Tab-separated table of C-alpha atoms in Angstrom:
chain	number	residue	atom	x	y	z
A	14	UNK	CA	-2.706	32.818	-34.872
A	15	UNK	CA	0.306	30.539	-34.720
A	16	UNK	CA	-0.155	26.847	-34.068
A	17	UNK	CA	1.787	25.474	-31.080
A	18	UNK	CA	2.695	21.809	-31.295
A	19	UNK	CA	2.805	19.269	-28.452
A	20	UNK	CA	6.583	19.017	-28.560
A	21	UNK	CA	7.001	22.729	-28.016
A	22	UNK	CA	4.511	22.720	-25.144
A	23	UNK	CA	6.353	19.866	-23.457
A	24	UNK	CA	9.636	21.819	-23.339
A	25	UNK	CA	10.709	25.176	-21.957
A	26	UNK	CA	9.366	27.732	-24.455
A	27	UNK	CA	11.814	29.836	-26.427
A	28	UNK	CA	11.647	33.633	-26.352
A	29	UNK	CA	9.954	33.613	-29.753
A	30	UNK	CA	7.381	31.071	-28.601
A	31	UNK	CA	6.622	33.103	-25.481
A	32	UNK	CA	6.011	36.241	-27.580
A	33	UNK	CA	3.875	34.220	-29.963
A	34	UNK	CA	1.713	32.889	-27.158
A	35	UNK	CA	1.305	36.352	-25.632
A	36	UNK	CA	0.226	37.776	-28.994
A	37	UNK	CA	-2.257	34.941	-29.482
A	38	UNK	CA	-3.676	35.492	-25.991
A	39	UNK	CA	-4.134	39.215	-26.595
A	40	UNK	CA	-5.902	38.556	-29.901
A	41	UNK	CA	-8.066	35.901	-28.261
A	42	UNK	CA	-9.148	38.150	-25.380
A	43	UNK	CA	-9.982	40.966	-27.825
A	44	UNK	CA	-13.064	39.018	-28.980
A	45	UNK	CA	-16.445	38.736	-27.275
A	46	UNK	CA	-17.234	35.595	-25.287
A	47	UNK	CA	-19.234	33.896	-28.079
A	48	UNK	CA	-16.405	34.383	-30.549
A	49	UNK	CA	-13.884	33.058	-28.006
A	50	UNK	CA	-15.947	29.892	-27.662
A	51	UNK	CA	-16.108	29.531	-31.451
A	52	UNK	CA	-12.329	29.943	-31.713
A	53	UNK	CA	-11.777	27.284	-29.056
A	54	UNK	CA	-13.920	24.895	-31.086
A	55	UNK	CA	-11.787	25.230	-34.224
A	56	UNK	CA	-8.218	25.911	-33.103
A	57	UNK	CA	-5.807	23.003	-32.416
A	58	UNK	CA	-6.081	21.676	-28.859
A	59	UNK	CA	-2.391	22.349	-28.166
A	60	UNK	CA	-2.832	25.984	-29.210
A	61	UNK	CA	-5.967	26.333	-27.091
A	62	UNK	CA	-4.074	24.998	-24.072
A	63	UNK	CA	-1.176	27.407	-24.664
A	64	UNK	CA	-3.500	30.416	-24.921
A	65	UNK	CA	-5.802	29.501	-22.018
A	66	UNK	CA	-2.821	28.750	-19.801
A	67	UNK	CA	-2.160	32.517	-19.847
A	68	UNK	CA	-5.755	33.432	-18.914
A	69	UNK	CA	-7.397	33.754	-15.466
A	70	UNK	CA	-8.737	30.446	-14.150
A	71	UNK	CA	-12.258	31.810	-13.657
A	72	UNK	CA	-12.424	32.893	-17.313
A	73	UNK	CA	-11.041	29.543	-18.473
A	74	UNK	CA	-13.653	27.593	-16.546
A	75	UNK	CA	-16.470	29.770	-17.902
A	76	UNK	CA	-15.244	29.357	-21.473
A	77	UNK	CA	-14.930	25.598	-21.109
A	78	UNK	CA	-18.453	25.390	-19.660
A	79	UNK	CA	-19.784	27.377	-22.621
A	80	UNK	CA	-17.824	25.204	-25.036
A	81	UNK	CA	-19.249	22.041	-23.460
A	82	UNK	CA	-22.758	23.367	-23.999
A	83	UNK	CA	-22.081	23.423	-27.753
A	84	UNK	CA	-21.469	19.666	-27.683
A	85	UNK	CA	-17.653	19.783	-27.755
A	86	UNK	CA	-17.345	17.591	-24.649
A	87	UNK	CA	-14.318	15.621	-25.854
A	88	UNK	CA	-12.439	18.795	-26.786
A	89	UNK	CA	-13.301	20.349	-23.435
A	90	UNK	CA	-11.901	17.334	-21.576
A	91	UNK	CA	-8.717	17.369	-23.660
A	92	UNK	CA	-8.155	21.059	-22.969
A	93	UNK	CA	-9.023	20.702	-19.261
A	94	UNK	CA	-6.614	17.793	-18.915
A	95	UNK	CA	-3.827	19.739	-20.600
A	96	UNK	CA	-4.431	22.666	-18.258
A	97	UNK	CA	-4.474	20.417	-15.174
A	98	UNK	CA	-8.089	21.302	-14.344
A	99	UNK	CA	-8.916	17.599	-14.316
A	100	UNK	CA	-6.481	14.770	-13.629
A	101	UNK	CA	-7.358	12.550	-16.581
A	102	UNK	CA	-9.675	12.202	-19.533
A	103	UNK	CA	-11.504	9.370	-17.733
A	104	UNK	CA	-12.381	11.493	-14.712
A	105	UNK	CA	-16.183	11.877	-14.332
A	106	UNK	CA	-17.827	14.997	-15.708
A	107	UNK	CA	-19.139	17.562	-13.264
A	108	UNK	CA	-17.846	18.148	-9.747
A	109	UNK	CA	-17.688	16.081	-6.586
A	110	UNK	CA	-21.165	16.933	-5.282
A	111	UNK	CA	-23.056	16.849	-8.586
A	112	UNK	CA	-21.648	13.493	-9.713
A	113	UNK	CA	-23.850	10.550	-8.763
A	114	UNK	CA	-22.882	8.080	-6.052
A	115	UNK	CA	-22.740	5.319	-8.657
A	116	UNK	CA	-20.256	7.248	-10.810
A	117	UNK	CA	-17.927	7.566	-7.832
A	118	UNK	CA	-18.345	3.905	-6.922
A	119	UNK	CA	-17.681	2.808	-10.491
A	120	UNK	CA	-14.508	4.882	-10.577
A	121	UNK	CA	-13.146	3.644	-7.238
A	122	UNK	CA	-14.365	0.131	-6.468
A	123	UNK	CA	-12.161	-1.770	-8.904
A	124	UNK	CA	-8.957	-0.454	-7.373
A	125	UNK	CA	-10.180	-0.906	-3.793
A	126	UNK	CA	-11.279	-4.536	-4.249
A	127	UNK	CA	-8.206	-5.517	-6.250
A	128	UNK	CA	-5.772	-3.937	-3.820
A	129	UNK	CA	-7.617	-5.395	-0.819
A	130	UNK	CA	-7.022	-8.852	-2.241
A	131	UNK	CA	-3.402	-7.925	-2.854
A	132	UNK	CA	-3.136	-6.999	0.832
A	133	UNK	CA	-3.256	-10.697	1.686
A	134	UNK	CA	0.409	-10.772	0.681
A	135	UNK	CA	1.279	-8.752	3.811
A	136	UNK	CA	-0.291	-11.425	5.984
A	137	UNK	CA	1.626	-14.131	4.167
A	138	UNK	CA	4.906	-12.301	4.742
A	139	UNK	CA	4.195	-11.936	8.466
A	140	UNK	CA	3.252	-15.605	8.794
A	141	UNK	CA	6.481	-16.539	7.016
A	142	UNK	CA	8.481	-14.766	9.721
A	143	UNK	CA	6.610	-16.123	12.743
A	144	UNK	CA	9.837	-17.671	14.029
A	145	UNK	CA	11.512	-14.258	14.006
A	146	UNK	CA	8.711	-12.741	16.064
A	147	UNK	CA	8.748	-15.654	18.499
A	148	UNK	CA	12.471	-15.129	19.087
A	149	UNK	CA	12.143	-11.396	19.574
A	150	UNK	CA	8.656	-10.176	20.517
A	151	UNK	CA	9.914	-6.572	20.685
A	152	UNK	CA	9.970	-6.503	16.882
A	153	UNK	CA	6.175	-6.834	16.755
A	154	UNK	CA	5.758	-3.520	18.587
A	155	UNK	CA	7.470	-1.595	15.801
A	156	UNK	CA	5.799	-3.280	12.821
A	157	UNK	CA	2.998	-0.661	12.666
A	158	UNK	CA	5.613	2.108	12.841
A	159	UNK	CA	7.276	0.842	9.671
A	160	UNK	CA	3.999	0.693	7.738
A	161	UNK	CA	2.710	4.046	9.038
A	162	UNK	CA	5.953	5.942	8.462
A	163	UNK	CA	6.276	4.654	4.913
A	164	UNK	CA	2.642	5.424	4.139
A	165	UNK	CA	2.782	8.932	5.595
A	166	UNK	CA	6.007	9.861	3.822
A	167	UNK	CA	4.784	8.440	0.513
A	168	UNK	CA	1.408	10.184	0.790
A	169	UNK	CA	3.065	13.539	1.420
A	170	UNK	CA	5.212	13.197	-1.680
A	171	UNK	CA	2.282	11.979	-3.791
A	172	UNK	CA	0.041	14.859	-2.702
A	173	UNK	CA	2.657	17.463	-3.562
A	174	UNK	CA	3.344	15.961	-6.993
A	175	UNK	CA	-0.398	15.663	-7.787
A	176	UNK	CA	-0.745	19.361	-6.964
A	177	UNK	CA	2.291	20.179	-9.101
A	178	UNK	CA	0.740	18.244	-11.994
A	179	UNK	CA	-2.551	20.108	-11.616
A	180	UNK	CA	-0.701	23.431	-11.732
A	181	UNK	CA	1.439	22.354	-14.724
A	182	UNK	CA	4.613	22.714	-12.644
A	183	UNK	CA	5.787	19.227	-13.670
A	184	UNK	CA	5.041	16.845	-16.512
A	185	UNK	CA	5.313	13.030	-16.756
A	186	UNK	CA	8.434	13.416	-18.900
A	187	UNK	CA	10.215	15.021	-15.934
A	188	UNK	CA	10.047	11.830	-13.853
A	189	UNK	CA	13.833	11.632	-13.485
A	190	UNK	CA	13.998	15.125	-11.986
A	191	UNK	CA	11.138	14.324	-9.621
A	192	UNK	CA	12.758	11.039	-8.572
A	193	UNK	CA	16.100	12.701	-7.863
A	194	UNK	CA	14.480	15.447	-5.801
A	195	UNK	CA	12.279	13.071	-3.783
A	196	UNK	CA	15.221	10.739	-3.216
A	197	UNK	CA	17.200	13.537	-1.586
A	198	UNK	CA	14.228	14.662	0.484
A	199	UNK	CA	13.513	11.074	1.511
A	200	UNK	CA	17.094	10.508	2.656
A	201	UNK	CA	16.975	13.420	5.086
A	202	UNK	CA	13.536	12.467	6.409
A	203	UNK	CA	14.555	8.817	6.742
A	204	UNK	CA	17.690	9.601	8.760
A	205	UNK	CA	15.787	11.962	11.076
A	206	UNK	CA	12.949	9.510	11.640
A	207	UNK	CA	15.326	6.578	12.186
A	208	UNK	CA	17.203	8.560	14.840
A	209	UNK	CA	13.959	9.263	16.719
A	210	UNK	CA	12.803	5.631	16.616
A	211	UNK	CA	16.214	4.311	17.645
A	212	UNK	CA	16.196	6.629	20.638
A	213	UNK	CA	12.690	5.408	21.467
A	214	UNK	CA	13.802	1.767	21.366
A	215	UNK	CA	16.882	2.281	23.536
A	216	UNK	CA	15.247	4.545	26.145
A	217	UNK	CA	11.861	2.912	26.628
A	218	UNK	CA	12.322	-0.809	25.896
A	219	UNK	CA	12.941	-3.586	28.370
A	220	UNK	CA	16.118	-5.556	27.685
A	221	UNK	CA	15.460	-8.270	30.239
A	222	UNK	CA	13.779	-10.590	27.724
A	223	UNK	CA	16.354	-10.199	24.961
A	224	UNK	CA	18.168	-13.264	23.613
A	225	UNK	CA	21.644	-13.856	24.970
A	226	UNK	CA	24.323	-11.733	23.357
A	227	UNK	CA	21.833	-9.221	21.885
A	228	UNK	CA	21.546	-5.608	23.057
A	229	UNK	CA	18.985	-2.858	22.615
A	230	UNK	CA	21.502	-0.990	20.472
A	231	UNK	CA	21.567	-3.906	18.036
A	232	UNK	CA	17.775	-4.004	17.810
A	233	UNK	CA	17.455	-0.222	17.557
A	234	UNK	CA	19.983	-0.145	14.721
A	235	UNK	CA	18.172	-2.919	12.836
A	236	UNK	CA	14.802	-1.190	13.192
A	237	UNK	CA	16.272	2.202	12.265
A	238	UNK	CA	17.929	0.769	9.173
A	239	UNK	CA	14.718	-0.939	8.043
A	240	UNK	CA	12.775	2.267	8.656
A	241	UNK	CA	15.254	4.325	6.642
A	242	UNK	CA	15.031	1.985	3.664
A	243	UNK	CA	11.237	1.876	3.798
A	244	UNK	CA	10.775	5.662	4.050
A	245	UNK	CA	13.250	6.310	1.229
A	246	UNK	CA	11.529	3.863	-1.116
A	247	UNK	CA	8.001	4.977	-0.145
A	248	UNK	CA	8.724	8.681	-0.583
A	249	UNK	CA	10.370	8.190	-3.953
A	250	UNK	CA	7.553	5.921	-5.099
A	251	UNK	CA	4.968	8.413	-3.869
A	252	UNK	CA	6.561	11.088	-6.026
A	253	UNK	CA	6.622	8.891	-9.146
A	254	UNK	CA	3.173	7.255	-8.979
A	255	UNK	CA	1.200	10.402	-9.935
A	256	UNK	CA	3.423	10.813	-13.009
A	257	UNK	CA	2.842	7.195	-14.001
A	258	UNK	CA	-0.913	7.590	-13.530
A	259	UNK	CA	-1.003	10.752	-15.663
A	260	UNK	CA	1.101	9.075	-18.363
A	261	UNK	CA	-1.377	6.175	-18.479
A	262	UNK	CA	-4.296	8.675	-18.580
A	263	UNK	CA	-5.558	7.479	-15.203
A	264	UNK	CA	-6.767	9.730	-12.406
A	265	UNK	CA	-3.944	10.219	-9.852
A	266	UNK	CA	-6.454	11.264	-7.179
A	267	UNK	CA	-8.163	7.868	-7.401
A	268	UNK	CA	-5.180	5.651	-8.178
A	269	UNK	CA	-2.243	6.887	-6.138
A	270	UNK	CA	-3.445	6.616	-2.516
A	271	UNK	CA	-4.756	3.022	-2.561
A	272	UNK	CA	-1.918	1.706	-4.734
A	273	UNK	CA	0.665	3.438	-2.555
A	274	UNK	CA	-0.928	2.111	0.649
A	275	UNK	CA	-0.902	-1.476	-0.630
A	276	UNK	CA	2.635	-1.327	-1.997
A	277	UNK	CA	3.930	0.282	1.201
A	278	UNK	CA	2.261	-2.357	3.397
A	279	UNK	CA	3.692	-5.233	1.405
A	280	UNK	CA	7.158	-3.783	0.841
A	281	UNK	CA	7.310	-2.516	4.421
A	282	UNK	CA	6.855	-5.937	5.964
A	283	UNK	CA	9.314	-7.541	3.556
A	284	UNK	CA	11.952	-4.844	4.131
A	285	UNK	CA	11.437	-4.951	7.897
A	286	UNK	CA	11.896	-8.690	8.364
A	287	UNK	CA	14.656	-9.133	5.789
A	288	UNK	CA	16.670	-6.243	7.255
A	289	UNK	CA	16.166	-7.264	10.876
A	290	UNK	CA	16.995	-10.903	10.188
A	291	UNK	CA	20.134	-9.982	8.278
A	292	UNK	CA	21.358	-7.445	10.842
A	293	UNK	CA	20.625	-9.489	13.964
A	294	UNK	CA	21.467	-12.866	12.469
A	295	UNK	CA	18.085	-14.370	13.298
A	296	UNK	CA	16.932	-17.574	11.580
């Protein structure tokens, strides 16, 4: 049975490599279950991943369970991570319901507490621009829209990339391809969303309380521009964060959502006020 190295697995396989893997899979499946487990315990992890990647998921899970019962827990986790069955080697053993409450808390609480403290920065940014809000109260109405739109767009991208990682459709080394694709997607979404919000501002806002010389078109354009920038950055970041988490051997399912939410909140407020101030000439 040929040994497949990590470099080969990280690239598009050649025709020879594909034939080699298929031959190894056929030889592997020829054996009884006990012999398959024994082979998994002695073959290189990269080769085990290559062979099991061609097998039905149900069979793979059963083999890994049997291998874990022999005491090869570390090897099982390495293989499962390579196959995308778990997100990282630090993910708790077992499944969601069988893991204890404390194991879940231990895995999550550090990120939640740390990022909650980081959220204070959003409040500081808002307080810094109190004068802007006092000059134009209408801006306060659309602050939640900026944060929500950025968070929703980023979460969509992150969810799709996490799924692609789990199915071995992308790898951390393909971050440039992912970034380029999400950037193009984000641009179209951002323009569409900005058009909707600008129409909302111009059609349903009262212009009687606007400062002299300022129109609803000016405000709508400023808000639309800020929204476009925020959605573009959030979507692109949402696509890259799962790759960063996997590269650092962290669990994307635990890391990405809270980190993305905090970053989007902070960056959203900063982008919103800086853009609006610059466009409308507020001080």
